[in-house]
Short mmCIF file of C-alpha atoms and ligand atoms in Angstrom, two decimals:
data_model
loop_
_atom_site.label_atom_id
_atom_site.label_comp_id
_atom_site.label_asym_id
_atom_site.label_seq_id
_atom_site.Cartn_x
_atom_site.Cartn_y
_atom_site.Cartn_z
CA UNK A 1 -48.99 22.42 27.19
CA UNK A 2 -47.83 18.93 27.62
CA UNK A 3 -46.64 17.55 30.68
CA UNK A 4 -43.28 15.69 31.07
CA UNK A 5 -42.61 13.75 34.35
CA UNK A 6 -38.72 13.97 34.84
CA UNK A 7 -37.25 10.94 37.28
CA UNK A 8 -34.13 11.90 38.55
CA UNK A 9 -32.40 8.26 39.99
CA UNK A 10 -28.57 9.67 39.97
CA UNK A 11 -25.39 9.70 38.49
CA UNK A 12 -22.72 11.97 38.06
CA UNK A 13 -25.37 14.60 36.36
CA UNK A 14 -26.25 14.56 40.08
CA UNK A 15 -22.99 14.36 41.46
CA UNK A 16 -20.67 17.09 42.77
CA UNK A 17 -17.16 16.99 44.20
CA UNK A 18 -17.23 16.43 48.20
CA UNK A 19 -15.36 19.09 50.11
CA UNK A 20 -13.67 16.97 52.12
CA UNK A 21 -13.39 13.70 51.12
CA UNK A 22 -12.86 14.95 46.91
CA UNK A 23 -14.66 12.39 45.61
CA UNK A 24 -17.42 12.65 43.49
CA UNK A 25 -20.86 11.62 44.76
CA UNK A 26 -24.34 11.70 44.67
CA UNK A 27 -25.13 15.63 45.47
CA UNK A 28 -28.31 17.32 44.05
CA UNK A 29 -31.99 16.53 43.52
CA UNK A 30 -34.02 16.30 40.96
CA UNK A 31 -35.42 19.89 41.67
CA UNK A 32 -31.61 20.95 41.74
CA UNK A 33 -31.67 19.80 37.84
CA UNK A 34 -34.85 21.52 36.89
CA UNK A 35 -32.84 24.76 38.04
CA UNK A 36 -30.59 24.66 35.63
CA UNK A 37 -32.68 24.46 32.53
CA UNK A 38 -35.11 27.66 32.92
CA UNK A 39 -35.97 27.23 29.38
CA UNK A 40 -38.09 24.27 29.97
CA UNK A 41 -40.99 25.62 30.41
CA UNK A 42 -40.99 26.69 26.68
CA UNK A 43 -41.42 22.98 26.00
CA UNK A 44 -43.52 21.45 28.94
CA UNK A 45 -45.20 21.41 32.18
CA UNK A 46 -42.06 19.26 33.63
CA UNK A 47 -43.35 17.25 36.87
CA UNK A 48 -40.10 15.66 39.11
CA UNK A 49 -40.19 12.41 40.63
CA UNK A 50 -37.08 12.28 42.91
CA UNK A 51 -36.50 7.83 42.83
CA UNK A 52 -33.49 7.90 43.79
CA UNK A 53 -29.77 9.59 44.27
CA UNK A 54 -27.54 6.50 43.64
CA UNK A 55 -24.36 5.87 41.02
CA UNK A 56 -26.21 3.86 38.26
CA UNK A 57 -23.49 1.36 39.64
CA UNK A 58 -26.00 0.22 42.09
CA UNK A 59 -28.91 -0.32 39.45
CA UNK A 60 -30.12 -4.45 40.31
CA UNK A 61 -33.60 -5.89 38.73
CA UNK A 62 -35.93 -5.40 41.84
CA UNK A 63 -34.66 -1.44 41.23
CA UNK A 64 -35.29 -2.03 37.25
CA UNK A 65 -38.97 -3.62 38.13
CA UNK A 66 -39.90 -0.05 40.29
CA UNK A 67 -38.61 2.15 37.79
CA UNK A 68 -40.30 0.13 34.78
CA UNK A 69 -43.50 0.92 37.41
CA UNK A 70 -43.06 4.20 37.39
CA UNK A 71 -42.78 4.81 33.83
CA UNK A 72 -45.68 2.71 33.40
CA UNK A 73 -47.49 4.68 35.66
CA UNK A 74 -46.74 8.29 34.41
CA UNK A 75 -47.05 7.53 30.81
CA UNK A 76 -50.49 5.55 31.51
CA UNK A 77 -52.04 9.26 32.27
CA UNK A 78 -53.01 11.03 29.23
CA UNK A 79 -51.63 14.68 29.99
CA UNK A 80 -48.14 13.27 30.10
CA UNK A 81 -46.31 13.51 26.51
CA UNK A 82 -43.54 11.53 27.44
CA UNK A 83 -41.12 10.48 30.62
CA UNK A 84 -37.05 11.61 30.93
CA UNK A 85 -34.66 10.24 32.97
CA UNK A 86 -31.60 11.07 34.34
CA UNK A 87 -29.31 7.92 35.20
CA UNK A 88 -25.64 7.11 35.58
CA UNK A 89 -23.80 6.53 32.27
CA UNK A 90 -22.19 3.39 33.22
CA UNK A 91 -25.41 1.22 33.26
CA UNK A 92 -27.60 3.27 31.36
CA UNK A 93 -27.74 1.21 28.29
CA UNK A 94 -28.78 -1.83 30.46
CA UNK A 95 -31.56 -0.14 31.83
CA UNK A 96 -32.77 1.64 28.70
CA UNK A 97 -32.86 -1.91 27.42
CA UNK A 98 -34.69 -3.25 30.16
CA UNK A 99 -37.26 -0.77 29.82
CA UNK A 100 -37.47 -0.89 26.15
CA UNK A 101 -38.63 -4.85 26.74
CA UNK A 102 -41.02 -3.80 29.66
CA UNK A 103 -42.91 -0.39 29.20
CA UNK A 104 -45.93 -0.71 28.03
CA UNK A 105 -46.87 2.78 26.60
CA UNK A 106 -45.33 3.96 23.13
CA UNK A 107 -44.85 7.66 24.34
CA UNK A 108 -41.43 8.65 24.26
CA UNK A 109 -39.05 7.75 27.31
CA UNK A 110 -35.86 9.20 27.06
CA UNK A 111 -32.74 8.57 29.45
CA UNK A 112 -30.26 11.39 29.56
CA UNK A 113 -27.04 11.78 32.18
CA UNK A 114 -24.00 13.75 32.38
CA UNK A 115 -20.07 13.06 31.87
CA UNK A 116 -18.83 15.76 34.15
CA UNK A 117 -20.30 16.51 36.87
CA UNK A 118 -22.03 19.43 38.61
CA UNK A 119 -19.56 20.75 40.35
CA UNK A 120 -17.72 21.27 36.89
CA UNK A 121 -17.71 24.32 34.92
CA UNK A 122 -18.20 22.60 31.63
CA UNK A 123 -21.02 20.33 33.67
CA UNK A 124 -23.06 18.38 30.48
CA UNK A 125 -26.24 17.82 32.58
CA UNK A 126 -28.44 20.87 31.75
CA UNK A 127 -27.88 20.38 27.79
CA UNK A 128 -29.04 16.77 27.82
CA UNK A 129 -32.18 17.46 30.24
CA UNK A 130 -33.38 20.30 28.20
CA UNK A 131 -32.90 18.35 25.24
CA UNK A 132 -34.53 15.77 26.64
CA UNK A 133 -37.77 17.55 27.52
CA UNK A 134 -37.73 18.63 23.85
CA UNK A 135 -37.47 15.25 22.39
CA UNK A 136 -40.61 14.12 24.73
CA UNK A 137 -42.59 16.44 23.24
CA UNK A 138 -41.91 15.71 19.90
CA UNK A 139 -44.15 13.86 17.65
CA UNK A 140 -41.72 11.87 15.99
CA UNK A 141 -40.17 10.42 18.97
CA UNK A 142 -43.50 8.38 19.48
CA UNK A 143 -43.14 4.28 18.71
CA UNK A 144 -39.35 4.88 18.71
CA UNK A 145 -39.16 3.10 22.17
CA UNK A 146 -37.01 4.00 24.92
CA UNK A 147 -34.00 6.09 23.85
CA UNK A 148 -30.85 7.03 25.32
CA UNK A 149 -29.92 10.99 24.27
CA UNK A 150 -26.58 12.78 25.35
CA UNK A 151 -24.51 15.00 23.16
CA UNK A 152 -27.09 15.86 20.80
CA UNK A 153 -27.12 12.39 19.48
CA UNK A 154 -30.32 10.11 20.09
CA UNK A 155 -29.68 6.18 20.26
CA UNK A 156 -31.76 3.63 19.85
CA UNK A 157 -31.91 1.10 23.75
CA UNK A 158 -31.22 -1.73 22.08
CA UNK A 159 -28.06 -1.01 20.13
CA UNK A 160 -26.53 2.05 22.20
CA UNK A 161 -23.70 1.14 24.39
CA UNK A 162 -21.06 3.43 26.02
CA UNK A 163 -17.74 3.92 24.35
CA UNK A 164 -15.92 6.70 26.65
CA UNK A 165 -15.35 6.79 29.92
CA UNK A 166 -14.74 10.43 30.32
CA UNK A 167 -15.70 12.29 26.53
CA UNK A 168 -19.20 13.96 26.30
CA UNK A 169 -19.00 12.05 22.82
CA UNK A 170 -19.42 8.53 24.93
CA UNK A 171 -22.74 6.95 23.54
CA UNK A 172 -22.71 5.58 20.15
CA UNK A 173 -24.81 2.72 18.31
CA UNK A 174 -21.81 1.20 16.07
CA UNK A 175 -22.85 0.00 12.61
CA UNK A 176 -26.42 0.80 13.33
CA UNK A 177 -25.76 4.60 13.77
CA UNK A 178 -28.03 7.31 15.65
CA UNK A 179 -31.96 7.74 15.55
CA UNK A 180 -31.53 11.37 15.40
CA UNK A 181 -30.37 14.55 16.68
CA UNK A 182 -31.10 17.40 18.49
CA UNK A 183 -30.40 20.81 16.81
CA UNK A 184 -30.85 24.34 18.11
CA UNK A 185 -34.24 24.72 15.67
CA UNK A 186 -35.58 21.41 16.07
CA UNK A 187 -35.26 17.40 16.81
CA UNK A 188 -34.28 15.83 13.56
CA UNK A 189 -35.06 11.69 13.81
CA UNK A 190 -33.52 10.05 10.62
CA UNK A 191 -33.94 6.43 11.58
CA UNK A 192 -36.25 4.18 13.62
CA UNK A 193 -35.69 1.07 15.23
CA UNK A 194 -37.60 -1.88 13.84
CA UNK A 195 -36.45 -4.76 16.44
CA UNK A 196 -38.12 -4.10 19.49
CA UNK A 197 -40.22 -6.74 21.25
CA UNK A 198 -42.31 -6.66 24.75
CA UNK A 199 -42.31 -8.94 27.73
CA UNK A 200 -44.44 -8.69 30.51
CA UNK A 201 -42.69 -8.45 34.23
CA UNK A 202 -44.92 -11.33 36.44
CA UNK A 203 -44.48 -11.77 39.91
CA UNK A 204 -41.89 -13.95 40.26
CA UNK A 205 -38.37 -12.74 41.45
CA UNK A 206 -35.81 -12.36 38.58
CA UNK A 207 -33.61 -15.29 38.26
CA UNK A 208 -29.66 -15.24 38.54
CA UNK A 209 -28.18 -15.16 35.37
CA UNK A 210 -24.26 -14.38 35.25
CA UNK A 211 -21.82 -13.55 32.69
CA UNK A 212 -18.68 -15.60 32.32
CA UNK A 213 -16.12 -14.47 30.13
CA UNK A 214 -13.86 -16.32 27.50
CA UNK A 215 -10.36 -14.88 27.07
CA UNK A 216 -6.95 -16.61 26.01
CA UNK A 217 -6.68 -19.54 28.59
CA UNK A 218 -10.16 -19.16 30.09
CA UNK A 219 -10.63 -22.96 32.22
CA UNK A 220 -14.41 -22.56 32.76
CA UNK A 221 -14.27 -23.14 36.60
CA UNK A 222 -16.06 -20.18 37.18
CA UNK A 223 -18.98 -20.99 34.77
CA UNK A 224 -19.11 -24.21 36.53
CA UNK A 225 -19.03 -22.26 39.72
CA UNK A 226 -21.65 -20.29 38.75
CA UNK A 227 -24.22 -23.02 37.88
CA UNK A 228 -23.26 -25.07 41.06
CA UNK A 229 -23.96 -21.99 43.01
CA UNK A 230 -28.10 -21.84 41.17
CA UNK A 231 -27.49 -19.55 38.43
CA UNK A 232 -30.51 -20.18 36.12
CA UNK A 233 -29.16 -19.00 33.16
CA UNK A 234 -25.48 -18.28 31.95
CA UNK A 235 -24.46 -15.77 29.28
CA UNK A 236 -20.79 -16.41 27.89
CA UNK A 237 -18.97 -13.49 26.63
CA UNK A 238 -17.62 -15.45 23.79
CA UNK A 239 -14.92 -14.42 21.64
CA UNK A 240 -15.35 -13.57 17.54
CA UNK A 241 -18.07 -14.53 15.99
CA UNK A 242 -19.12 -16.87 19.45
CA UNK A 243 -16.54 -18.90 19.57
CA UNK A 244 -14.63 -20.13 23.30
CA UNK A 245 -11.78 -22.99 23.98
CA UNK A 246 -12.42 -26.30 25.27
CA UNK A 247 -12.74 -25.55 28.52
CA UNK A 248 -15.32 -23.22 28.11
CA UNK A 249 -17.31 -25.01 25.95
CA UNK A 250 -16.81 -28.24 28.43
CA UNK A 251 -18.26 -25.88 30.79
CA UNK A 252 -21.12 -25.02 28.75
CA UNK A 253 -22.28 -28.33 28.20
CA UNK A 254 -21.91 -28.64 31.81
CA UNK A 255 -24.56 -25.55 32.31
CA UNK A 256 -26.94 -27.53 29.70
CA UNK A 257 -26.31 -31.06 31.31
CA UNK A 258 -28.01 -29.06 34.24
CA UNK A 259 -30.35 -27.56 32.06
CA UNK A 260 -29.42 -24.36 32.86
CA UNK A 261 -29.72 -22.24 29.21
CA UNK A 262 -26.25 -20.74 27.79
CA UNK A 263 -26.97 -17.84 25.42
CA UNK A 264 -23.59 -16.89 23.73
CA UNK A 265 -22.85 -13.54 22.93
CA UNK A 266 -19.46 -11.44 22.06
CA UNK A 267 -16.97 -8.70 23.23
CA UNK A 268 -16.48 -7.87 19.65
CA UNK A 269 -18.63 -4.65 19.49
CA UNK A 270 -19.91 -5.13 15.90
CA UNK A 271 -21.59 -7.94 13.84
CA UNK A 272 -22.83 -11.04 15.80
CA UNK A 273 -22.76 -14.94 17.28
CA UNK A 274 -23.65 -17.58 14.87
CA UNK A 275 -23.10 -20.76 14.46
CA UNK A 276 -20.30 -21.01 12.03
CA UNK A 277 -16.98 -22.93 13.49
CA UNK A 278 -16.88 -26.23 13.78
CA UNK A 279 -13.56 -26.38 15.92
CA UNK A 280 -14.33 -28.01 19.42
CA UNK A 281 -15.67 -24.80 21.25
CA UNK A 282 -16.59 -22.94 17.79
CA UNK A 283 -20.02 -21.24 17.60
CA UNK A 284 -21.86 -24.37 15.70
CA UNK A 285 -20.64 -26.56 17.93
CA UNK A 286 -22.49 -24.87 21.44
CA UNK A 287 -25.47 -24.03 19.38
CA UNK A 288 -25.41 -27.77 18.53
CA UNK A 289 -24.73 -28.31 22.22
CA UNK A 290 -28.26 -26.67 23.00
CA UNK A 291 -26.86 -23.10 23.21
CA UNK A 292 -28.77 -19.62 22.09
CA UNK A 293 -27.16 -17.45 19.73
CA UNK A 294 -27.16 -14.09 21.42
CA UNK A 295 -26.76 -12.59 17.96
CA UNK A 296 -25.67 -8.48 18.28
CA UNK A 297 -27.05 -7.91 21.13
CA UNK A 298 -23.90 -7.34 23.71
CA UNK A 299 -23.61 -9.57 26.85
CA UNK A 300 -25.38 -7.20 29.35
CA UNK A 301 -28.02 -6.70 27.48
CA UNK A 302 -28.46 -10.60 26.46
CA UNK A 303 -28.58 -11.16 30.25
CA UNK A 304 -31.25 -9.14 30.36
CA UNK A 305 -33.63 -10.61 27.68
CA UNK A 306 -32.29 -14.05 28.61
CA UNK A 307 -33.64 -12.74 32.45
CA UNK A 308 -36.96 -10.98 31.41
CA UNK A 309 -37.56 -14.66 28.74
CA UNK A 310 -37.04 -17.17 31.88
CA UNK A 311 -39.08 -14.90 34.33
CA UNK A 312 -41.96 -15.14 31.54
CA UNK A 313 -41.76 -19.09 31.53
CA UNK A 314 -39.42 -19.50 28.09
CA UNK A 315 -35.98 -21.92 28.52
CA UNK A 316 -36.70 -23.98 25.52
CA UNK A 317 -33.51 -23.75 23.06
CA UNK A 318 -35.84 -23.11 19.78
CA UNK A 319 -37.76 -20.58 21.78
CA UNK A 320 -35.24 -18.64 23.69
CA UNK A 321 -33.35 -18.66 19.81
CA UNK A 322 -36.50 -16.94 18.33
CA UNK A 323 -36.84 -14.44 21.15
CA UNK A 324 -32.85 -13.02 20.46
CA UNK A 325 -33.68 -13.06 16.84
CA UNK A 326 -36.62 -10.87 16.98
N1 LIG B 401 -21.01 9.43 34.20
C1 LIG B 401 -21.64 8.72 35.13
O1 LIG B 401 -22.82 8.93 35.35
C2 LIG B 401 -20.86 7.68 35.83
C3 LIG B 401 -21.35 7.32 37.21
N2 LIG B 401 -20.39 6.48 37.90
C4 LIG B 401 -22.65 6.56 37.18
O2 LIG B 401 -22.86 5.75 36.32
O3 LIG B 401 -23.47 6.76 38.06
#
């Protein structure tokens, strides 16, 4: 039977309402979960590693460079089929994309969590682990990378991103739809994702990068703040197609001047950045400037690659381009 190391780091799927207090917070283990799904054990030998009991609101890049460790080190041992974790919603598509660009093994490593918590009646947790464990030991889900899986649906970790902040029905992949689902009978995968790319973790610390946001009126102060204060890369949250006022894009060219890299991506949910306006602060003009088309990948994750590129010894404009359109 295969083996399937579960690594329980928190969330509300290990979350239950505090007597006292009525809040909801961190609760049960990782052992606590496994109780819940006695079916498992039609599937897999599941092994838990307890990492940690912490809102995924907490999740930071030193945390991000353990976990990436420890899925390296379970799926680097041939018994194991595949590695699930369970993880707070609200940063879970940041670190499936994080481990997506740094896990090394093609097995299957799926990242599940719950809406409602364990204190609820209608608690979501026990459906997504067992479906979870079912998708690590399927063949199919090899080379697919590191998926995110919750309500039946599976998502690709580059394009998933959470649309709900209370509905079961929360993680979606916009135009680029799901990978798959899982049914009663079996897991169905109809798609596969085709832009994946790998970057080592070295031993350097992570450098700063922030995200600065363009709205209506935006005066870039805080961009320029955030290079004054040694950010080392800057990812604008442009607006459209990549596009940002004067101010902004004054504040941009401030970043460069400094030759701190801007990668611009957008809150627009679908399509991408490119360098199309020509207005002073349209999307040709900061690419001209020396800025990186982020492309459709959304701003947290762009932070990321732009992180994991400049850790690995790329700032170059042309390079740091070809690395967000791979
Ligand atoms: N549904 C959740 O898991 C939300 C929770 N605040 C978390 O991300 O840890």
């Amino acid at each position: 039977q295969p083996v399937v190391q579960f690594i329980a780091t928190g969330g509300t799927i290990a979350m239950k309402i505090d007597p006292v207090t009525k809040g909801v917070v961190p609760a049960i283990s990782g052992d606590d979960l496994m109780q819940t799904v006695p079916d498992a054990g039609k599937y897999a030998t599941v092994e838990v590693n307890n990492f940690s009991n912490m809102s995924a609101n907490y999740v930071e890049a030193k945390w991000w460079t353990r976990l990436t460790k420890a899925v390296d080190d379970a799926l680097a041992r041939p018994e194991v089929a595949g590695v699930v974790i369970a993880h707070g919603t609200d940063t879970m598509e940041e670190t499936a994309y994080w481990l997506d660009l740094t896990v090394k093994s093609d097995k299957p490593v799926i990242l599940i969590g719950a809406q409602r918590n364990a204190s609820s009646p209608d608690f979501d947790g026990p459906r997504n682990l067992l479906n979870a464990i079912r998708i690590a030991t399927t063949e199919q889900a090899r080379g697919k990378g590191v998926m995110l899986a919750m309500n039946n649906q599976i998502n690709a970790a580059r394009s998933v991103t959470k649309t709900h902040t209370g509905d079961v029905e929360t993680f979606k992949s916009g135009d680029f739809g799901f990978l798959g689902e899982v049914w009663e009978d079996k897991v169905i995968f109809t798609n596969a994702p085709l832009r994946r790319q790998h970057i080592d973790i070295g031993t350097a610390e992570m450098p700063r990068v922030e995200i600065l946001a363009m709205f209506g009126g935006a005066d870039g102060s805080l961009l320029r703040y955030a290079v004054d204060q040694g950010a080392k890369g800057i990812v604008v949250q442009a607006v459209g197609m990549g596009n940002m006022n004067v101010s902004m894009f004054e504040a941009v060219k401030y970043a460069l001047s400094k030759n701190v890299p801007v990668v611009v991506a957008t809150r627009v949910p679908n399509g991408r950045t490119m360098p199309v306006y020509g207005f002073v602060g349209g999307g040709k003009t900061s690419y001209e400037a020396g800025a990186v088309m982020a492309g459709d990948l959304s701003p947290q994750k762009a932070r990321l690659l732009l992180m994991l590129l400049l850790q690995s010894g790329v700032s170059a404009q042309a390079e740091l381009q070809a690395a967000f359109d791979r």
